[in-house]
GROMACS .gro file of N, CA and C in nm:
model
  402
    1UNK      N    1   0.080  -0.120   0.000
    1UNK     CA    2   0.000   0.000   0.000
    1UNK      C    3   0.085   0.127   0.000
    2UNK      N    4   0.196   0.125   0.072
    2UNK     CA    5   0.283   0.242   0.077
    2UNK      C    6   0.343   0.273  -0.060
    3UNK      N    7   0.371   0.170  -0.138
    3UNK     CA    8   0.433   0.192  -0.268
    3UNK      C    9   0.339   0.266  -0.363
    4UNK      N   10   0.208   0.239  -0.357
    4UNK     CA   11   0.114   0.306  -0.445
    4UNK      C   12   0.106   0.455  -0.416
    5UNK      N   13   0.115   0.494  -0.289
    5UNK     CA   14   0.106   0.635  -0.255
    5UNK      C   15   0.231   0.711  -0.298
    6UNK      N   16   0.345   0.645  -0.302
    6UNK     CA   17   0.470   0.712  -0.336
    6UNK      C   18   0.494   0.721  -0.486
    7UNK      N   19   0.408   0.662  -0.568
    7UNK     CA   20   0.430   0.663  -0.712
    7UNK      C   21   0.400   0.799  -0.775
    8UNK      N   22   0.322   0.883  -0.709
    8UNK     CA   23   0.287   1.013  -0.764
    8UNK      C   24   0.404   1.108  -0.761
    9UNK      N   25   0.381   1.230  -0.806
    9UNK     CA   26   0.487   1.331  -0.804
    9UNK      C   27   0.529   1.366  -0.662
   10UNK      N   28   0.644   1.430  -0.651
   10UNK     CA   29   0.698   1.463  -0.520
   10UNK      C   30   0.631   1.587  -0.460
   11UNK      N   31   0.568   1.670  -0.540
   11UNK     CA   32   0.504   1.790  -0.486
   11UNK      C   33   0.370   1.755  -0.421
   12UNK      N   34   0.324   1.838  -0.326
   12UNK     CA   35   0.201   1.807  -0.251
   12UNK      C   36   0.076   1.823  -0.338
   13UNK      N   37  -0.031   1.755  -0.295
   13UNK     CA   38  -0.158   1.765  -0.366
   13UNK      C   39  -0.221   1.902  -0.343
   14UNK      N   40  -0.281   1.962  -0.447
   14UNK     CA   41  -0.351   2.089  -0.429
   14UNK      C   42  -0.480   2.070  -0.350
   15UNK      N   43  -0.546   2.180  -0.313
   15UNK     CA   44  -0.663   2.176  -0.226
   15UNK      C   45  -0.776   2.093  -0.284
   16UNK      N   46  -0.795   2.093  -0.413
   16UNK     CA   47  -0.910   2.023  -0.472
   16UNK      C   48  -0.889   1.873  -0.482
   17UNK      N   49  -0.775   1.821  -0.441
   17UNK     CA   50  -0.752   1.676  -0.434
   17UNK      C   51  -0.767   1.623  -0.291
   18UNK      N   52  -0.798   1.710  -0.196
   18UNK     CA   53  -0.819   1.663  -0.060
   18UNK      C   54  -0.952   1.591  -0.052
   19UNK      N   55  -0.965   1.488   0.034
   19UNK     CA   56  -1.087   1.407   0.039
   19UNK      C   57  -1.214   1.485   0.067
   20UNK      N   58  -1.208   1.588   0.151
   20UNK     CA   59  -1.330   1.663   0.182
   20UNK      C   60  -1.382   1.744   0.064
   21UNK      N   61  -1.299   1.770  -0.035
   21UNK     CA   62  -1.344   1.842  -0.154
   21UNK      C   63  -1.381   1.747  -0.268
   22UNK      N   64  -1.334   1.624  -0.264
   22UNK     CA   65  -1.363   1.531  -0.373
   22UNK      C   66  -1.510   1.487  -0.374
   23UNK      N   67  -1.573   1.471  -0.259
   23UNK     CA   68  -1.713   1.430  -0.256
   23UNK      C   69  -1.805   1.531  -0.324
   24UNK      N   70  -1.797   1.661  -0.292
   24UNK     CA   71  -1.880   1.757  -0.366
   24UNK      C   72  -1.846   1.761  -0.514
   25UNK      N   73  -1.722   1.737  -0.548
   25UNK     CA   74  -1.685   1.740  -0.690
   25UNK      C   75  -1.742   1.621  -0.765
   26UNK      N   76  -1.764   1.510  -0.696
   26UNK     CA   77  -1.827   1.396  -0.761
   26UNK      C   78  -1.977   1.421  -0.781
   27UNK      N   79  -2.036   1.505  -0.698
   27UNK     CA   80  -2.178   1.537  -0.714
   27UNK      C   81  -2.198   1.629  -0.834
   28UNK      N   82  -2.109   1.726  -0.851
   28UNK     CA   83  -2.120   1.819  -0.962
   28UNK      C   84  -2.042   1.765  -1.081
   29UNK      N   85  -2.112   1.702  -1.173
   29UNK     CA   86  -2.054   1.638  -1.290
   29UNK      C   87  -1.994   1.743  -1.381
   30UNK      N   88  -1.886   1.724  -1.445
   30UNK     CA   89  -1.787   1.618  -1.455
   30UNK      C   90  -1.659   1.648  -1.377
   31UNK      N   91  -1.663   1.743  -1.285
   31UNK     CA   92  -1.539   1.790  -1.221
   31UNK      C   93  -1.463   1.680  -1.147
   32UNK      N   94  -1.531   1.603  -1.065
   32UNK     CA   95  -1.463   1.499  -0.988
   32UNK      C   96  -1.404   1.391  -1.077
   33UNK      N   97  -1.481   1.352  -1.178
   33UNK     CA   98  -1.433   1.248  -1.269
   33UNK      C   99  -1.308   1.291  -1.344
   34UNK      N  100  -1.307   1.414  -1.393
   34UNK     CA  101  -1.190   1.461  -1.467
   34UNK      C  102  -1.069   1.477  -1.376
   35UNK      N  103  -1.091   1.519  -1.251
   35UNK     CA  104  -0.979   1.528  -1.159
   35UNK      C  105  -0.921   1.391  -1.129
   36UNK      N  106  -1.007   1.290  -1.116
   36UNK     CA  107  -0.959   1.154  -1.091
   36UNK      C  108  -0.881   1.102  -1.211
   37UNK      N  109  -0.934   1.125  -1.331
   37UNK     CA  110  -0.869   1.074  -1.452
   37UNK      C  111  -0.734   1.143  -1.474
   38UNK      N  112  -0.726   1.273  -1.451
   38UNK     CA  113  -0.603   1.347  -1.476
   38UNK      C  114  -0.504   1.344  -1.361
   39UNK      N  115  -0.541   1.283  -1.249
   39UNK     CA  116  -0.457   1.284  -1.130
   39UNK      C  117  -0.331   1.201  -1.149
   40UNK      N  118  -0.214   1.259  -1.125
   40UNK     CA  119  -0.091   1.180  -1.133
   40UNK      C  120  -0.074   1.088  -1.012
   41UNK      N  121  -0.154   1.109  -0.908
   41UNK     CA  122  -0.145   1.025  -0.788
   41UNK      C  123  -0.236   0.903  -0.798
   42UNK      N  124  -0.323   0.898  -0.897
   42UNK     CA  125  -0.417   0.787  -0.910
   42UNK      C  126  -0.361   0.680  -1.002
   43UNK      N  127  -0.330   0.564  -0.945
   43UNK     CA  128  -0.287   0.452  -1.027
   43UNK      C  129  -0.387   0.337  -1.016
   44UNK      N  130  -0.503   0.364  -0.959
   44UNK     CA  131  -0.607   0.265  -0.940
   44UNK      C  132  -0.693   0.255  -1.066
   45UNK      N  133  -0.686   0.142  -1.133
   45UNK     CA  134  -0.759   0.123  -1.259
   45UNK      C  135  -0.910   0.123  -1.234
   46UNK      N  136  -0.952   0.066  -1.123
   46UNK     CA  137  -1.095   0.058  -1.093
   46UNK      C  138  -1.154   0.198  -1.072
   47UNK      N  139  -1.084   0.282  -1.000
   47UNK     CA  140  -1.132   0.419  -0.977
   47UNK      C  141  -1.135   0.498  -1.108
   48UNK      N  142  -1.037   0.478  -1.193
   48UNK     CA  143  -1.038   0.542  -1.324
   48UNK      C  144  -1.154   0.494  -1.409
   49UNK      N  145  -1.186   0.365  -1.401
   49UNK     CA  146  -1.301   0.311  -1.476
   49UNK      C  147  -1.433   0.368  -1.426
   50UNK      N  148  -1.445   0.383  -1.296
   50UNK     CA  149  -1.566   0.442  -1.240
   50UNK      C  150  -1.578   0.589  -1.284
   51UNK      N  151  -1.467   0.660  -1.288
   51UNK     CA  152  -1.469   0.800  -1.332
   51UNK      C  153  -1.514   0.810  -1.478
   52UNK      N  154  -1.462   0.722  -1.564
   52UNK     CA  155  -1.506   0.721  -1.704
   52UNK      C  156  -1.654   0.685  -1.714
   53UNK      N  157  -1.700   0.591  -1.632
   53UNK     CA  158  -1.842   0.553  -1.632
   53UNK      C  159  -1.929   0.673  -1.592
   54UNK      N  160  -1.884   0.750  -1.492
   54UNK     CA  161  -1.959   0.870  -1.452
   54UNK      C  162  -1.970   0.967  -1.568
   55UNK      N  163  -1.860   0.988  -1.639
   55UNK     CA  164  -1.862   1.083  -1.751
   55UNK      C  165  -1.958   1.035  -1.859
   56UNK      N  166  -1.951   0.909  -1.894
   56UNK     CA  167  -2.035   0.857  -2.003
   56UNK      C  168  -2.183   0.854  -1.962
   57UNK      N  169  -2.214   0.797  -1.846
   57UNK     CA  170  -2.354   0.782  -1.804
   57UNK      C  171  -2.419   0.918  -1.782
   58UNK      N  172  -2.353   1.007  -1.710
   58UNK     CA  173  -2.413   1.137  -1.684
   58UNK      C  174  -2.413   1.226  -1.807
   59UNK      N  175  -2.322   1.204  -1.899
   59UNK     CA  176  -2.327   1.275  -2.026
   59UNK      C  177  -2.449   1.235  -2.107
   60UNK      N  178  -2.477   1.105  -2.112
   60UNK     CA  179  -2.597   1.055  -2.182
   60UNK      C  180  -2.723   1.105  -2.112
   61UNK      N  181  -2.724   1.102  -1.978
   61UNK     CA  182  -2.839   1.153  -1.904
   61UNK      C  183  -2.863   1.301  -1.934
   62UNK      N  184  -2.758   1.380  -1.939
   62UNK     CA  185  -2.772   1.522  -1.970
   62UNK      C  186  -2.830   1.546  -2.108
   63UNK      N  187  -2.785   1.469  -2.205
   63UNK     CA  188  -2.840   1.482  -2.341
   63UNK      C  189  -2.987   1.443  -2.343
   64UNK      N  190  -3.022   1.335  -2.274
   64UNK     CA  191  -3.163   1.292  -2.269
   64UNK      C  192  -3.250   1.397  -2.202
   65UNK      N  193  -3.200   1.457  -2.092
   65UNK     CA  194  -3.279   1.560  -2.024
   65UNK      C  195  -3.299   1.681  -2.113
   66UNK      N  196  -3.197   1.716  -2.190
   66UNK     CA  197  -3.212   1.831  -2.280
   66UNK      C  198  -3.312   1.802  -2.390
   67UNK      N  199  -3.310   1.680  -2.443
   67UNK     CA  200  -3.405   1.643  -2.548
   67UNK      C  201  -3.547   1.641  -2.494
   68UNK      N  202  -3.564   1.593  -2.370
   68UNK     CA  203  -3.698   1.586  -2.309
   68UNK      C  204  -3.744   1.720  -2.253
   69UNK      N  205  -3.657   1.818  -2.249
   69UNK     CA  206  -3.693   1.950  -2.198
   69UNK      C  207  -3.691   1.960  -2.047
   70UNK      N  208  -3.620   1.872  -1.980
   70UNK     CA  209  -3.608   1.876  -1.834
   70UNK      C  210  -3.477   1.949  -1.802
   71UNK      N  211  -3.490   2.076  -1.762
   71UNK     CA  212  -3.371   2.158  -1.743
   71UNK      C  213  -3.329   2.176  -1.598
   72UNK      N  214  -3.415   2.139  -1.501
   72UNK     CA  215  -3.380   2.162  -1.361
   72UNK      C  216  -3.256   2.084  -1.317
   73UNK      N  217  -3.242   1.953  -1.345
   73UNK     CA  218  -3.119   1.885  -1.303
   73UNK      C  219  -2.995   1.938  -1.374
   74UNK      N  220  -3.012   1.982  -1.496
   74UNK     CA  221  -2.898   2.037  -1.570
   74UNK      C  222  -2.852   2.167  -1.505
   75UNK      N  223  -2.948   2.252  -1.470
   75UNK     CA  224  -2.912   2.380  -1.407
   75UNK      C  225  -2.863   2.359  -1.264
   76UNK      N  226  -2.913   2.256  -1.196
   76UNK     CA  227  -2.875   2.233  -1.057
   76UNK      C  228  -2.738   2.169  -1.044
   77UNK      N  229  -2.707   2.070  -1.129
   77UNK     CA  230  -2.584   1.993  -1.113
   77UNK      C  231  -2.482   2.016  -1.224
   78UNK      N  232  -2.527   2.026  -1.348
   78UNK     CA  233  -2.433   2.029  -1.459
   78UNK      C  234  -2.367   2.165  -1.478
   79UNK      N  235  -2.445   2.273  -1.470
   79UNK     CA  236  -2.387   2.406  -1.490
   79UNK      C  237  -2.284   2.437  -1.381
   80UNK      N  238  -2.316   2.418  -1.251
   80UNK     CA  239  -2.211   2.440  -1.150
   80UNK      C  240  -2.094   2.343  -1.167
   81UNK      N  241  -2.122   2.220  -1.210
   81UNK     CA  242  -2.015   2.123  -1.230
   81UNK      C  243  -1.921   2.162  -1.341
   82UNK      N  244  -1.975   2.212  -1.451
   82UNK     CA  245  -1.890   2.256  -1.562
   82UNK      C  246  -1.807   2.377  -1.520
   83UNK      N  247  -1.867   2.471  -1.446
   83UNK     CA  248  -1.791   2.586  -1.397
   83UNK      C  249  -1.682   2.543  -1.300
   84UNK      N  250  -1.714   2.451  -1.210
   84UNK     CA  251  -1.615   2.398  -1.117
   84UNK      C  252  -1.504   2.325  -1.191
   85UNK      N  253  -1.541   2.254  -1.297
   85UNK     CA  254  -1.441   2.184  -1.379
   85UNK      C  255  -1.346   2.283  -1.444
   86UNK      N  256  -1.400   2.389  -1.502
   86UNK     CA  257  -1.314   2.490  -1.565
   86UNK      C  258  -1.219   2.553  -1.464
   87UNK      N  259  -1.270   2.586  -1.346
   87UNK     CA  260  -1.187   2.649  -1.243
   87UNK      C  261  -1.075   2.554  -1.199
   88UNK      N  262  -1.112   2.430  -1.167
   88UNK     CA  263  -1.011   2.337  -1.117
   88UNK      C  264  -0.910   2.296  -1.224
   89UNK      N  265  -0.953   2.284  -1.349
   89UNK     CA  266  -0.859   2.245  -1.453
   89UNK      C  267  -0.760   2.357  -1.485
   90UNK      N  268  -0.806   2.481  -1.481
   90UNK     CA  269  -0.714   2.594  -1.502
   90UNK      C  270  -0.616   2.602  -1.386
   91UNK      N  271  -0.668   2.586  -1.263
   91UNK     CA  272  -0.579   2.588  -1.147
   91UNK      C  273  -0.483   2.470  -1.149
   92UNK      N  274  -0.530   2.353  -1.192
   92UNK     CA  275  -0.444   2.235  -1.197
   92UNK      C  276  -0.332   2.255  -1.299
   93UNK      N  277  -0.364   2.310  -1.415
   93UNK     CA  278  -0.261   2.332  -1.517
   93UNK      C  279  -0.156   2.431  -1.466
   94UNK      N  280  -0.201   2.539  -1.401
   94UNK     CA  281  -0.106   2.637  -1.348
   94UNK      C  282  -0.022   2.577  -1.235
   95UNK      N  283  -0.085   2.501  -1.148
   95UNK     CA  284  -0.014   2.440  -1.035
   95UNK      C  285   0.089   2.339  -1.084
   96UNK      N  286   0.049   2.257  -1.180
   96UNK     CA  287   0.140   2.155  -1.233
   96UNK      C  288   0.260   2.220  -1.303
   97UNK      N  289   0.234   2.326  -1.378
   97UNK     CA  290   0.343   2.396  -1.446
   97UNK      C  291   0.440   2.457  -1.345
   98UNK      N  292   0.385   2.519  -1.241
   98UNK     CA  293   0.468   2.581  -1.138
   98UNK      C  294   0.551   2.476  -1.064
   99UNK      N  295   0.490   2.362  -1.031
   99UNK     CA  296   0.562   2.258  -0.957
   99UNK      C  297   0.671   2.193  -1.043
  100UNK      N  298   0.644   2.171  -1.170
  100UNK     CA  299   0.747   2.112  -1.256
  100UNK      C  300   0.861   2.211  -1.279
  101UNK      N  301   0.830   2.342  -1.285
  101UNK     CA  302   0.936   2.442  -1.298
  101UNK      C  303   1.022   2.446  -1.172
  102UNK      N  304   0.958   2.433  -1.055
  102UNK     CA  305   1.033   2.434  -0.930
  102UNK      C  306   1.122   2.309  -0.919
  103UNK      N  307   1.071   2.195  -0.965
  103UNK     CA  308   1.153   2.074  -0.964
  103UNK      C  309   1.269   2.088  -1.061
  104UNK      N  310   1.244   2.151  -1.176
  104UNK     CA  311   1.349   2.169  -1.275
  104UNK      C  312   1.453   2.270  -1.231
  105UNK      N  313   1.412   2.374  -1.158
  105UNK     CA  314   1.508   2.475  -1.114
  105UNK      C  315   1.593   2.427  -0.998
  106UNK      N  316   1.552   2.320  -0.931
  106UNK     CA  317   1.634   2.268  -0.822
  106UNK      C  318   1.760   2.199  -0.876
  107UNK      N  319   1.756   2.159  -1.001
  107UNK     CA  320   1.874   2.099  -1.066
  107UNK      C  321   1.939   2.206  -1.152
  108UNK      N  322   2.018   2.295  -1.089
  108UNK     CA  323   2.072   2.411  -1.160
  108UNK      C  324   2.192   2.378  -1.246
  109UNK      N  325   2.269   2.275  -1.214
  109UNK     CA  326   2.392   2.248  -1.288
  109UNK      C  327   2.368   2.218  -1.436
  110UNK      N  328   2.277   2.129  -1.475
  110UNK     CA  329   2.257   2.106  -1.618
  110UNK      C  330   2.206   2.229  -1.692
  111UNK      N  331   2.126   2.312  -1.626
  111UNK     CA  332   2.075   2.433  -1.691
  111UNK      C  333   2.189   2.529  -1.718
  112UNK      N  334   2.282   2.544  -1.623
  112UNK     CA  335   2.394   2.635  -1.643
  112UNK      C  336   2.487   2.585  -1.753
  113UNK      N  337   2.507   2.456  -1.763
  113UNK     CA  338   2.593   2.402  -1.868
  113UNK      C  339   2.534   2.428  -2.006
  114UNK      N  340   2.402   2.412  -2.019
  114UNK     CA  341   2.341   2.437  -2.148
  114UNK      C  342   2.349   2.584  -2.186
  115UNK      N  343   2.333   2.672  -2.088
  115UNK     CA  344   2.334   2.815  -2.117
  115UNK      C  345   2.474   2.864  -2.151
  116UNK      N  346   2.580   2.804  -2.095
  116UNK     CA  347   2.715   2.853  -2.118
  116UNK      C  348   2.774   2.804  -2.250
  117UNK      N  349   2.733   2.690  -2.299
  117UNK     CA  350   2.791   2.639  -2.423
  117UNK      C  351   2.701   2.673  -2.542
  118UNK      N  352   2.760   2.729  -2.647
  118UNK     CA  353   2.679   2.762  -2.764
  118UNK      C  354   2.632   2.634  -2.833
  119UNK      N  355   2.509   2.637  -2.881
  119UNK     CA  356   2.452   2.519  -2.946
  119UNK      C  357   2.478   2.525  -3.095
  120UNK      N  358   2.519   2.413  -3.151
  120UNK     CA  359   2.537   2.402  -3.295
  120UNK      C  360   2.403   2.371  -3.358
  121UNK      N  361   2.378   2.424  -3.476
  121UNK     CA  362   2.254   2.387  -3.543
  121UNK      C  363   2.259   2.239  -3.583
  122UNK      N  364   2.145   2.178  -3.578
  122UNK     CA  365   2.140   2.036  -3.610
  122UNK      C  366   2.167   2.016  -3.760
  123UNK      N  367   2.194   1.892  -3.796
  123UNK     CA  368   2.221   1.860  -3.937
  123UNK      C  369   2.100   1.891  -4.023
  124UNK      N  370   1.982   1.871  -3.968
  124UNK     CA  371   1.859   1.898  -4.043
  124UNK      C  372   1.849   2.047  -4.075
  125UNK      N  373   1.883   2.132  -3.982
  125UNK     CA  374   1.875   2.276  -4.006
  125UNK      C  375   1.982   2.322  -4.104
  126UNK      N  376   2.099   2.261  -4.097
  126UNK     CA  377   2.205   2.302  -4.189
  126UNK      C  378   2.172   2.262  -4.332
  127UNK      N  379   2.100   2.154  -4.352
  127UNK     CA  380   2.075   2.106  -4.488
  127UNK      C  381   1.944   2.158  -4.544
  128UNK      N  382   1.873   2.242  -4.472
  128UNK     CA  383   1.745   2.292  -4.522
  128UNK      C  384   1.761   2.382  -4.643
  129UNK      N  385   1.862   2.463  -4.643
  129UNK     CA  386   1.881   2.555  -4.756
  129UNK      C  387   1.923   2.475  -4.879
  130UNK      N  388   1.865   2.508  -4.992
  130UNK     CA  389   1.904   2.436  -5.116
  130UNK      C  390   2.050   2.467  -5.151
  131UNK      N  391   2.113   2.371  -5.207
  131UNK     CA  392   2.254   2.390  -5.243
  131UNK      C  393   2.264   2.477  -5.366
  132UNK      N  394   2.332   2.586  -5.353
  132UNK     CA  395   2.343   2.682  -5.463
  132UNK      C  396   2.489   2.702  -5.502
  133UNK      N  397   2.567   2.594  -5.499
  133UNK     CA  398   2.710   2.605  -5.532
  133UNK      C  399   2.734   2.583  -5.681
  134UNK      N  400   2.638   2.562  -5.761
  134UNK     CA  401   2.661   2.533  -5.902
  134UNK      C  402   2.725   2.643  -5.977
   0.00000   0.00000   0.00000
């Protein structure tokens, strides 16, 4: 069990991955499911399958409700869920980018070596120009 928890990234989980926030996110479709699917800490195939099932089943239900003209469940659960999904996915992308940059900046030696040595153009770039030596 300890090995599964350590497989994720070294940086801490953001607020929306805490257990007390995941339950409301599962109620408001599709935010919880997308967070589970995109989570680097989730290696549980069963939980990922349940998340995909939530997306598919509730997506079909939403389409059926729209066709039948039943808008109350859509306005109650789907609209807040889509807004919550947009908020958490934008925050997740920014958080992930910031954490990977912090992990990359902790290894300063390779970055300094690349910056100090001039890079040669690759063979592909050198041969792009047509030969005009005729």
